[in-house]
Amino acid sequence: FSKMVVDAVMMLDESTLPLNMIGIKKVQGGALEDTVLVPGVAFKKTFSYAGFEMQKKVYKNPKIAMLNIELELKAEKENAEVRLDNVEEYQKVVDAEWNILYDKLDRIQKSGATVVLSKLPIGDVATQYFADRDMFCAGRVPDGDLQRTMKACGGSIQSTVHDLNDETLGTCETFEEKQVGGERFNFFYGCPKSKTCTIILRGGAEQFMEETERSLHDAIMIVRRAMKNDSVVAGGGAIDMELSKYLRNYSRTIAGKEQLIIGAMAK
């Protein structure tokens, strides 16, 4: 673990060494020795609808769209009221809902994005749409993971699909979805904007992994401190012993009762 922690901190930006760019993910099962350091961003696969199994699991140099919008049809509020005179008008309302959704999906596809991440849900229609066009999507991505992906891969989190271009889309060398223990994880390797890494912790009991995470956090903080300040202060009472020796020697140069006072202080 010592080498892993040092490697993790060395991967960060040397000027700031931001702690939030080291992600620690816990996966139950396996041995503690199975813990791995990922040179990039990794987070647990989110809930997905039917159709995700048709999506590709590996992309080279993908463009990544990071969104904060829902890509699914929403049920109306209970108190919403739409008054219609005939069936054709009802069909127009239904068509309008579908057209709004498909317009969003078309804009995302035309932007050139191949990996779509969103904080909010991505529904079954959108999942199938992306699968048909060789695109990968993940909805309900935790905010912390999306922020880390944005800082690492560039781009920005968009709350509309109208401004998707090369400036707002992120990129990385390789995107991959892989199995880790009983979970599937999304991996982003070769992130250009920021140096980041993820430690995937393996282990048996939950309490054991929590304790390991705390120990890892302490180790990371120590390595960061050592890299920022390379002067070392000896511990274990070494400073007190040195002071005692200095005062004892100094007391011998002074005559009278003062010598006894300084000698007592040295003890």
PDB file of C-alpha atoms in Angstrom:
ATOM      1  CA  PHE A   1       0.000   0.000   0.000  1.00  0.00           C
ATOM      2  CA  SER A   2       2.899   2.390   0.674  1.00  0.00           C
ATOM      3  CA  LYS A   3       3.990   2.337  -2.993  1.00  0.00           C
ATOM      4  CA  MET A   4       0.358   2.692  -4.135  1.00  0.00           C
ATOM      5  CA  VAL A   5      -0.221   5.778  -1.951  1.00  0.00           C
ATOM      6  CA  VAL A   6       3.026   7.433  -3.106  1.00  0.00           C
ATOM      7  CA  ASP A   7       2.171   6.678  -6.759  1.00  0.00           C
ATOM      8  CA  ALA A   8      -1.342   8.101  -6.247  1.00  0.00           C
ATOM      9  CA  VAL A   9      -0.037  11.387  -4.817  1.00  0.00           C
ATOM     10  CA  MET A  10       2.696  11.618  -7.485  1.00  0.00           C
ATOM     11  CA  MET A  11      -0.022  11.446 -10.175  1.00  0.00           C
ATOM     12  CA  LEU A  12      -1.614  14.670  -8.881  1.00  0.00           C
ATOM     13  CA  ASP A  13      -0.847  18.219  -9.948  1.00  0.00           C
ATOM     14  CA  GLU A  14       2.426  19.026  -8.159  1.00  0.00           C
ATOM     15  CA  SER A  15       1.574  22.658  -7.429  1.00  0.00           C
ATOM     16  CA  THR A  16      -1.695  22.058  -5.517  1.00  0.00           C
ATOM     17  CA  LEU A  17      -1.880  18.279  -4.796  1.00  0.00           C
ATOM     18  CA  PRO A  18      -5.706  18.398  -4.581  1.00  0.00           C
ATOM     19  CA  LEU A  19      -7.053  15.664  -2.312  1.00  0.00           C
ATOM     20  CA  ASN A  20     -10.417  15.521  -4.137  1.00  0.00           C
ATOM     21  CA  MET A  21      -8.654  14.263  -7.293  1.00  0.00           C
ATOM     22  CA  ILE A  22      -7.937  10.944  -5.556  1.00  0.00           C
ATOM     23  CA  GLY A  23     -11.143   8.911  -5.585  1.00  0.00           C
ATOM     24  CA  ILE A  24     -11.465   5.953  -3.217  1.00  0.00           C
ATOM     25  CA  LYS A  25     -14.104   3.384  -4.218  1.00  0.00           C
ATOM     26  CA  LYS A  26     -14.959   0.374  -2.062  1.00  0.00           C
ATOM     27  CA  VAL A  27     -15.922  -2.965  -3.652  1.00  0.00           C
ATOM     28  CA  GLN A  28     -16.774  -5.817  -1.296  1.00  0.00           C
ATOM     29  CA  GLY A  29     -15.326  -9.235  -2.028  1.00  0.00           C
ATOM     30  CA  GLY A  30     -11.850 -10.438  -2.855  1.00  0.00           C
ATOM     31  CA  ALA A  31      -8.735  -9.949  -0.751  1.00  0.00           C
ATOM     32  CA  LEU A  32      -7.205  -6.673   0.424  1.00  0.00           C
ATOM     33  CA  GLU A  33      -4.236  -7.430  -1.871  1.00  0.00           C
ATOM     34  CA  ASP A  34      -6.598  -7.126  -4.881  1.00  0.00           C
ATOM     35  CA  THR A  35      -6.816  -3.340  -4.308  1.00  0.00           C
ATOM     36  CA  VAL A  36      -5.755  -1.518  -7.488  1.00  0.00           C
ATOM     37  CA  LEU A  37      -4.683   2.012  -8.406  1.00  0.00           C
ATOM     38  CA  VAL A  38      -6.345   3.322 -11.585  1.00  0.00           C
ATOM     39  CA  PRO A  39      -4.472   6.148 -13.379  1.00  0.00           C
ATOM     40  CA  GLY A  40      -7.620   8.080 -14.266  1.00  0.00           C
ATOM     41  CA  VAL A  41     -11.262   8.408 -13.183  1.00  0.00           C
ATOM     42  CA  ALA A  42     -13.325   5.363 -12.206  1.00  0.00           C
ATOM     43  CA  PHE A  43     -16.812   5.153 -10.725  1.00  0.00           C
ATOM     44  CA  LYS A  44     -19.419   2.495 -10.190  1.00  0.00           C
ATOM     45  CA  LYS A  45     -21.799   1.753 -13.055  1.00  0.00           C
ATOM     46  CA  THR A  46     -25.093   3.520 -12.481  1.00  0.00           C
ATOM     47  CA  PHE A  47     -28.630   2.163 -12.809  1.00  0.00           C
ATOM     48  CA  SER A  48     -29.517   1.643 -16.465  1.00  0.00           C
ATOM     49  CA  TYR A  49     -32.517   0.539 -18.486  1.00  0.00           C
ATOM     50  CA  ALA A  50     -32.867  -2.223 -21.060  1.00  0.00           C
ATOM     51  CA  GLY A  51     -30.696  -1.481 -24.069  1.00  0.00           C
ATOM     52  CA  PHE A  52     -27.460  -0.723 -22.208  1.00  0.00           C
ATOM     53  CA  GLU A  53     -26.163  -4.253 -22.916  1.00  0.00           C
ATOM     54  CA  MET A  54     -26.156  -3.383 -26.640  1.00  0.00           C
ATOM     55  CA  GLN A  55     -23.836  -0.423 -26.071  1.00  0.00           C
ATOM     56  CA  LYS A  56     -20.109  -0.705 -26.746  1.00  0.00           C
ATOM     57  CA  LYS A  57     -17.959  -1.056 -23.630  1.00  0.00           C
ATOM     58  CA  VAL A  58     -14.668   0.369 -24.976  1.00  0.00           C
ATOM     59  CA  TYR A  59     -14.102   3.681 -26.797  1.00  0.00           C
ATOM     60  CA  LYS A  60     -10.834   5.201 -28.025  1.00  0.00           C
ATOM     61  CA  ASN A  61     -10.517   9.016 -27.808  1.00  0.00           C
ATOM     62  CA  PRO A  62     -14.230   9.537 -27.047  1.00  0.00           C
ATOM     63  CA  LYS A  63     -15.937  12.891 -26.685  1.00  0.00           C
ATOM     64  CA  ILE A  64     -17.706  13.041 -23.333  1.00  0.00           C
ATOM     65  CA  ALA A  65     -20.919  15.016 -22.788  1.00  0.00           C
ATOM     66  CA  MET A  66     -21.594  15.828 -19.113  1.00  0.00           C
ATOM     67  CA  LEU A  67     -25.192  16.872 -18.544  1.00  0.00           C
ATOM     68  CA  ASN A  68     -27.534  17.903 -15.774  1.00  0.00           C
ATOM     69  CA  ILE A  69     -30.788  17.161 -17.607  1.00  0.00           C
ATOM     70  CA  GLU A  70     -33.325  14.352 -17.613  1.00  0.00           C
ATOM     71  CA  LEU A  71     -33.551  12.338 -20.816  1.00  0.00           C
ATOM     72  CA  GLU A  72     -36.826  10.553 -20.193  1.00  0.00           C
ATOM     73  CA  LEU A  73     -40.555  11.140 -20.489  1.00  0.00           C
ATOM     74  CA  LYS A  74     -41.951  12.506 -17.240  1.00  0.00           C
ATOM     75  CA  ALA A  75     -45.378  11.809 -15.796  1.00  0.00           C
ATOM     76  CA  GLU A  76     -47.387  15.015 -15.380  1.00  0.00           C
ATOM     77  CA  LYS A  77     -48.048  16.388 -11.904  1.00  0.00           C
ATOM     78  CA  GLU A  78     -51.290  15.173 -10.307  1.00  0.00           C
ATOM     79  CA  ASN A  79     -52.855  18.629 -10.500  1.00  0.00           C
ATOM     80  CA  ALA A  80     -51.844  19.296 -14.139  1.00  0.00           C
ATOM     81  CA  GLU A  81     -54.840  19.802 -16.389  1.00  0.00           C
ATOM     82  CA  VAL A  82     -54.982  19.806 -20.187  1.00  0.00           C
ATOM     83  CA  ARG A  83     -58.420  20.426 -21.736  1.00  0.00           C
ATOM     84  CA  LEU A  84     -58.912  18.875 -25.148  1.00  0.00           C
ATOM     85  CA  ASP A  85     -61.847  18.781 -27.563  1.00  0.00           C
ATOM     86  CA  ASN A  86     -60.883  15.802 -29.710  1.00  0.00           C
ATOM     87  CA  VAL A  87     -58.469  12.893 -30.084  1.00  0.00           C
ATOM     88  CA  GLU A  88     -56.239  14.689 -32.605  1.00  0.00           C
ATOM     89  CA  GLU A  89     -55.373  17.356 -30.057  1.00  0.00           C
ATOM     90  CA  TYR A  90     -54.482  14.709 -27.490  1.00  0.00           C
ATOM     91  CA  GLN A  91     -52.180  13.103 -30.068  1.00  0.00           C
ATOM     92  CA  LYS A  92     -50.516  16.491 -30.639  1.00  0.00           C
ATOM     93  CA  VAL A  93     -49.762  16.777 -26.895  1.00  0.00           C
ATOM     94  CA  VAL A  94     -48.242  13.289 -26.855  1.00  0.00           C
ATOM     95  CA  ASP A  95     -46.242  13.988 -30.034  1.00  0.00           C
ATOM     96  CA  ALA A  96     -44.933  17.262 -28.547  1.00  0.00           C
ATOM     97  CA  GLU A  97     -43.564  15.375 -25.523  1.00  0.00           C
ATOM     98  CA  TRP A  98     -41.792  12.846 -27.738  1.00  0.00           C
ATOM     99  CA  ASN A  99     -40.489  15.553 -30.088  1.00  0.00           C
ATOM    100  CA  ILE A 100     -38.937  17.481 -27.166  1.00  0.00           C
ATOM    101  CA  LEU A 101     -37.126  14.319 -26.028  1.00  0.00           C
ATOM    102  CA  TYR A 102     -35.983  13.330 -29.534  1.00  0.00           C
ATOM    103  CA  ASP A 103     -34.817  16.900 -30.236  1.00  0.00           C
ATOM    104  CA  LYS A 104     -32.533  16.696 -27.166  1.00  0.00           C
ATOM    105  CA  LEU A 105     -31.205  13.282 -28.228  1.00  0.00           C
ATOM    106  CA  ASP A 106     -30.563  14.467 -31.817  1.00  0.00           C
ATOM    107  CA  ARG A 107     -28.615  17.499 -30.584  1.00  0.00           C
ATOM    108  CA  ILE A 108     -26.457  15.304 -28.333  1.00  0.00           C
ATOM    109  CA  GLN A 109     -25.706  12.931 -31.211  1.00  0.00           C
ATOM    110  CA  LYS A 110     -24.903  15.760 -33.654  1.00  0.00           C
ATOM    111  CA  SER A 111     -22.442  17.277 -31.169  1.00  0.00           C
ATOM    112  CA  GLY A 112     -20.164  14.270 -31.798  1.00  0.00           C
ATOM    113  CA  ALA A 113     -20.338  12.963 -28.213  1.00  0.00           C
ATOM    114  CA  THR A 114     -19.858   9.204 -27.865  1.00  0.00           C
ATOM    115  CA  VAL A 115     -20.085   8.959 -24.055  1.00  0.00           C
ATOM    116  CA  VAL A 116     -23.034  10.704 -22.350  1.00  0.00           C
ATOM    117  CA  LEU A 117     -23.051  11.155 -18.565  1.00  0.00           C
ATOM    118  CA  SER A 118     -25.877  12.812 -16.656  1.00  0.00           C
ATOM    119  CA  LYS A 119     -26.611  13.563 -13.001  1.00  0.00           C
ATOM    120  CA  LEU A 120     -30.302  12.930 -13.678  1.00  0.00           C
ATOM    121  CA  PRO A 121     -31.990   9.766 -15.039  1.00  0.00           C
ATOM    122  CA  ILE A 122     -31.556   8.655 -18.662  1.00  0.00           C
ATOM    123  CA  GLY A 123     -34.701   6.713 -19.606  1.00  0.00           C
ATOM    124  CA  ASP A 124     -35.201   3.535 -21.626  1.00  0.00           C
ATOM    125  CA  VAL A 125     -36.043   5.406 -24.863  1.00  0.00           C
ATOM    126  CA  ALA A 126     -32.815   7.439 -24.654  1.00  0.00           C
ATOM    127  CA  THR A 127     -30.763   4.361 -23.719  1.00  0.00           C
ATOM    128  CA  GLN A 128     -32.047   2.496 -26.771  1.00  0.00           C
ATOM    129  CA  TYR A 129     -31.512   5.571 -28.984  1.00  0.00           C
ATOM    130  CA  PHE A 130     -27.869   5.836 -27.926  1.00  0.00           C
ATOM    131  CA  ALA A 131     -27.336   2.069 -28.267  1.00  0.00           C
ATOM    132  CA  ASP A 132     -28.585   2.178 -31.873  1.00  0.00           C
ATOM    133  CA  ARG A 133     -26.002   4.876 -32.639  1.00  0.00           C
ATOM    134  CA  ASP A 134     -22.978   3.226 -30.969  1.00  0.00           C
ATOM    135  CA  MET A 135     -23.024   5.663 -28.053  1.00  0.00           C
ATOM    136  CA  PHE A 136     -22.611   4.934 -24.351  1.00  0.00           C
ATOM    137  CA  CYS A 137     -24.768   6.584 -21.683  1.00  0.00           C
ATOM    138  CA  ALA A 138     -24.940   6.586 -17.885  1.00  0.00           C
ATOM    139  CA  GLY A 139     -27.588   8.422 -15.859  1.00  0.00           C
ATOM    140  CA  ARG A 140     -27.763   9.200 -12.118  1.00  0.00           C
ATOM    141  CA  VAL A 141     -23.980   9.711 -11.923  1.00  0.00           C
ATOM    142  CA  PRO A 142     -23.059  11.014  -8.417  1.00  0.00           C
ATOM    143  CA  ASP A 143     -22.153  14.706  -8.383  1.00  0.00           C
ATOM    144  CA  GLY A 144     -18.646  14.128  -6.961  1.00  0.00           C
ATOM    145  CA  ASP A 145     -17.749  11.657  -9.721  1.00  0.00           C
ATOM    146  CA  LEU A 146     -19.115  13.932 -12.453  1.00  0.00           C
ATOM    147  CA  GLN A 147     -17.137  16.908 -11.078  1.00  0.00           C
ATOM    148  CA  ARG A 148     -13.948  14.817 -11.001  1.00  0.00           C
ATOM    149  CA  THR A 149     -14.560  13.630 -14.584  1.00  0.00           C
ATOM    150  CA  MET A 150     -15.101  17.251 -15.682  1.00  0.00           C
ATOM    151  CA  LYS A 151     -11.859  18.452 -14.022  1.00  0.00           C
ATOM    152  CA  ALA A 152      -9.906  15.503 -15.445  1.00  0.00           C
ATOM    153  CA  CYS A 153     -11.325  15.295 -18.977  1.00  0.00           C
ATOM    154  CA  GLY A 154     -12.124  18.971 -19.557  1.00  0.00           C
ATOM    155  CA  GLY A 155     -15.419  20.339 -20.821  1.00  0.00           C
ATOM    156  CA  SER A 156     -18.215  21.500 -18.529  1.00  0.00           C
ATOM    157  CA  ILE A 157     -21.458  20.195 -17.042  1.00  0.00           C
ATOM    158  CA  GLN A 158     -24.318  21.469 -19.209  1.00  0.00           C
ATOM    159  CA  SER A 159     -27.924  22.032 -18.128  1.00  0.00           C
ATOM    160  CA  THR A 160     -29.011  22.425 -21.774  1.00  0.00           C
ATOM    161  CA  VAL A 161     -28.218  20.573 -25.007  1.00  0.00           C
ATOM    162  CA  HIS A 162     -27.959  23.764 -27.085  1.00  0.00           C
ATOM    163  CA  ASP A 163     -24.314  24.569 -26.279  1.00  0.00           C
ATOM    164  CA  LEU A 164     -22.668  21.207 -26.894  1.00  0.00           C
ATOM    165  CA  ASN A 165     -19.431  21.807 -28.829  1.00  0.00           C
ATOM    166  CA  ASP A 166     -15.733  20.944 -28.596  1.00  0.00           C
ATOM    167  CA  GLU A 167     -15.267  23.426 -25.737  1.00  0.00           C
ATOM    168  CA  THR A 168     -18.009  21.979 -23.527  1.00  0.00           C
ATOM    169  CA  LEU A 169     -17.280  18.306 -24.355  1.00  0.00           C
ATOM    170  CA  GLY A 170     -14.561  16.463 -22.447  1.00  0.00           C
ATOM    171  CA  THR A 171     -12.171  13.877 -23.865  1.00  0.00           C
ATOM    172  CA  CYS A 172      -9.784  11.131 -22.751  1.00  0.00           C
ATOM    173  CA  GLU A 173      -7.599   8.485 -24.404  1.00  0.00           C
ATOM    174  CA  THR A 174      -9.691   5.439 -23.479  1.00  0.00           C
ATOM    175  CA  PHE A 175     -13.114   4.861 -21.921  1.00  0.00           C
ATOM    176  CA  GLU A 176     -13.907   1.355 -20.727  1.00  0.00           C
ATOM    177  CA  GLU A 177     -16.516  -0.481 -18.670  1.00  0.00           C
ATOM    178  CA  LYS A 178     -15.139  -3.447 -16.744  1.00  0.00           C
ATOM    179  CA  GLN A 179     -16.179  -5.904 -14.056  1.00  0.00           C
ATOM    180  CA  VAL A 180     -14.581  -5.416 -10.614  1.00  0.00           C
ATOM    181  CA  GLY A 181     -15.731  -8.069  -8.153  1.00  0.00           C
ATOM    182  CA  GLY A 182     -19.521  -8.051  -8.134  1.00  0.00           C
ATOM    183  CA  GLU A 183     -19.763  -4.520  -9.575  1.00  0.00           C
ATOM    184  CA  ARG A 184     -19.234  -2.994 -12.991  1.00  0.00           C
ATOM    185  CA  PHE A 185     -17.082   0.140 -13.169  1.00  0.00           C
ATOM    186  CA  ASN A 186     -16.647   2.890 -15.764  1.00  0.00           C
ATOM    187  CA  PHE A 187     -12.981   3.808 -16.332  1.00  0.00           C
ATOM    188  CA  PHE A 188     -11.541   6.939 -17.987  1.00  0.00           C
ATOM    189  CA  TYR A 189      -7.823   6.614 -18.829  1.00  0.00           C
ATOM    190  CA  GLY A 190      -5.409   9.253 -20.152  1.00  0.00           C
ATOM    191  CA  CYS A 191      -7.296  12.333 -18.965  1.00  0.00           C
ATOM    192  CA  PRO A 192      -5.625  15.439 -20.481  1.00  0.00           C
ATOM    193  CA  LYS A 193      -6.762  18.329 -18.286  1.00  0.00           C
ATOM    194  CA  SER A 194      -5.856  17.261 -14.799  1.00  0.00           C
ATOM    195  CA  LYS A 195      -3.849  14.550 -13.169  1.00  0.00           C
ATOM    196  CA  THR A 196      -6.187  12.289 -11.262  1.00  0.00           C
ATOM    197  CA  CYS A 197      -6.372   8.709 -10.025  1.00  0.00           C
ATOM    198  CA  THR A 198      -8.766   6.317  -8.316  1.00  0.00           C
ATOM    199  CA  ILE A 199      -8.035   3.648  -5.728  1.00  0.00           C
ATOM    200  CA  ILE A 200     -10.441   0.675  -5.879  1.00  0.00           C
ATOM    201  CA  LEU A 201     -10.418  -0.920  -2.424  1.00  0.00           C
ATOM    202  CA  ARG A 202     -11.207  -4.611  -2.112  1.00  0.00           C
ATOM    203  CA  GLY A 203     -11.904  -6.517   1.094  1.00  0.00           C
ATOM    204  CA  GLY A 204     -14.328  -8.642   3.045  1.00  0.00           C
ATOM    205  CA  ALA A 205     -16.353  -6.965   5.798  1.00  0.00           C
ATOM    206  CA  GLU A 206     -17.666  -3.421   5.413  1.00  0.00           C
ATOM    207  CA  GLN A 207     -16.126  -2.234   8.730  1.00  0.00           C
ATOM    208  CA  PHE A 208     -12.748  -3.607   7.653  1.00  0.00           C
ATOM    209  CA  MET A 209     -12.889  -1.613   4.386  1.00  0.00           C
ATOM    210  CA  GLU A 210     -13.991   1.553   6.229  1.00  0.00           C
ATOM    211  CA  GLU A 211     -10.971   1.227   8.527  1.00  0.00           C
ATOM    212  CA  THR A 212      -8.679   0.635   5.532  1.00  0.00           C
ATOM    213  CA  GLU A 213     -10.064   3.765   3.855  1.00  0.00           C
ATOM    214  CA  ARG A 214      -9.317   5.845   6.971  1.00  0.00           C
ATOM    215  CA  SER A 215      -5.761   4.463   7.109  1.00  0.00           C
ATOM    216  CA  LEU A 216      -5.303   5.225   3.390  1.00  0.00           C
ATOM    217  CA  HIS A 217      -6.533   8.787   3.947  1.00  0.00           C
ATOM    218  CA  ASP A 218      -3.972   9.276   6.748  1.00  0.00           C
ATOM    219  CA  ALA A 219      -1.193   7.864   4.546  1.00  0.00           C
ATOM    220  CA  ILE A 220      -2.172  10.140   1.628  1.00  0.00           C
ATOM    221  CA  MET A 221      -2.142  13.212   3.905  1.00  0.00           C
ATOM    222  CA  ILE A 222       1.333  12.285   5.214  1.00  0.00           C
ATOM    223  CA  VAL A 223       2.748  11.860   1.684  1.00  0.00           C
ATOM    224  CA  ARG A 224       1.173  15.181   0.598  1.00  0.00           C
ATOM    225  CA  ARG A 225       2.700  16.925   3.622  1.00  0.00           C
ATOM    226  CA  ALA A 226       6.107  15.362   2.901  1.00  0.00           C
ATOM    227  CA  MET A 227       5.964  16.555  -0.733  1.00  0.00           C
ATOM    228  CA  LYS A 228       4.941  20.106   0.239  1.00  0.00           C
ATOM    229  CA  ASN A 229       7.473  20.459   3.112  1.00  0.00           C
ATOM    230  CA  ASP A 230      10.550  18.343   2.662  1.00  0.00           C
ATOM    231  CA  SER A 231      12.102  19.258   6.053  1.00  0.00           C
ATOM    232  CA  VAL A 232      11.749  16.463   8.625  1.00  0.00           C
ATOM    233  CA  VAL A 233      11.456  16.861  12.398  1.00  0.00           C
ATOM    234  CA  ALA A 234      12.562  13.876  14.481  1.00  0.00           C
ATOM    235  CA  GLY A 235       9.940  12.431  16.822  1.00  0.00           C
ATOM    236  CA  GLY A 236       9.871  10.099  19.822  1.00  0.00           C
ATOM    237  CA  GLY A 237      11.180  12.723  22.284  1.00  0.00           C
ATOM    238  CA  ALA A 238      14.398  13.311  20.308  1.00  0.00           C
ATOM    239  CA  ILE A 239      13.961  17.106  20.438  1.00  0.00           C
ATOM    240  CA  ASP A 240      13.473  17.081  24.240  1.00  0.00           C
ATOM    241  CA  MET A 241      16.599  14.941  24.688  1.00  0.00           C
ATOM    242  CA  GLU A 242      18.632  17.340  22.552  1.00  0.00           C
ATOM    243  CA  LEU A 243      17.351  20.387  24.511  1.00  0.00           C
ATOM    244  CA  SER A 244      18.143  18.656  27.808  1.00  0.00           C
ATOM    245  CA  LYS A 245      21.700  17.938  26.667  1.00  0.00           C
ATOM    246  CA  TYR A 246      22.188  21.534  25.464  1.00  0.00           C
ATOM    247  CA  LEU A 247      20.891  23.044  28.760  1.00  0.00           C
ATOM    248  CA  ARG A 248      22.985  20.665  30.872  1.00  0.00           C
ATOM    249  CA  ASN A 249      26.138  21.657  28.986  1.00  0.00           C
ATOM    250  CA  TYR A 250      25.185  25.343  29.195  1.00  0.00           C
ATOM    251  CA  SER A 251      24.581  25.145  32.967  1.00  0.00           C
ATOM    252  CA  ARG A 252      28.197  24.039  33.495  1.00  0.00           C
ATOM    253  CA  THR A 253      29.431  27.349  32.092  1.00  0.00           C
ATOM    254  CA  ILE A 254      27.570  29.364  34.760  1.00  0.00           C
ATOM    255  CA  ALA A 255      28.679  29.701  38.415  1.00  0.00           C
ATOM    256  CA  GLY A 256      26.414  29.932  41.430  1.00  0.00           C
ATOM    257  CA  LYS A 257      22.838  28.884  42.151  1.00  0.00           C
ATOM    258  CA  GLU A 258      21.679  29.681  38.604  1.00  0.00           C
ATOM    259  CA  GLN A 259      23.564  26.585  37.491  1.00  0.00           C
ATOM    260  CA  LEU A 260      21.286  24.415  39.675  1.00  0.00           C
ATOM    261  CA  ILE A 261      18.126  26.043  38.260  1.00  0.00           C
ATOM    262  CA  ILE A 262      19.214  25.477  34.633  1.00  0.00           C
ATOM    263  CA  GLY A 263      20.305  21.911  35.506  1.00  0.00           C
ATOM    264  CA  ALA A 264      16.867  21.218  37.024  1.00  0.00           C
ATOM    265  CA  MET A 265      15.217  22.604  33.902  1.00  0.00           C
ATOM    266  CA  ALA A 266      17.424  20.300  31.785  1.00  0.00           C
ATOM    267  CA  LYS A 267      16.177  17.287  33.767  1.00  0.00           C
TER     268      LYS A 267
END
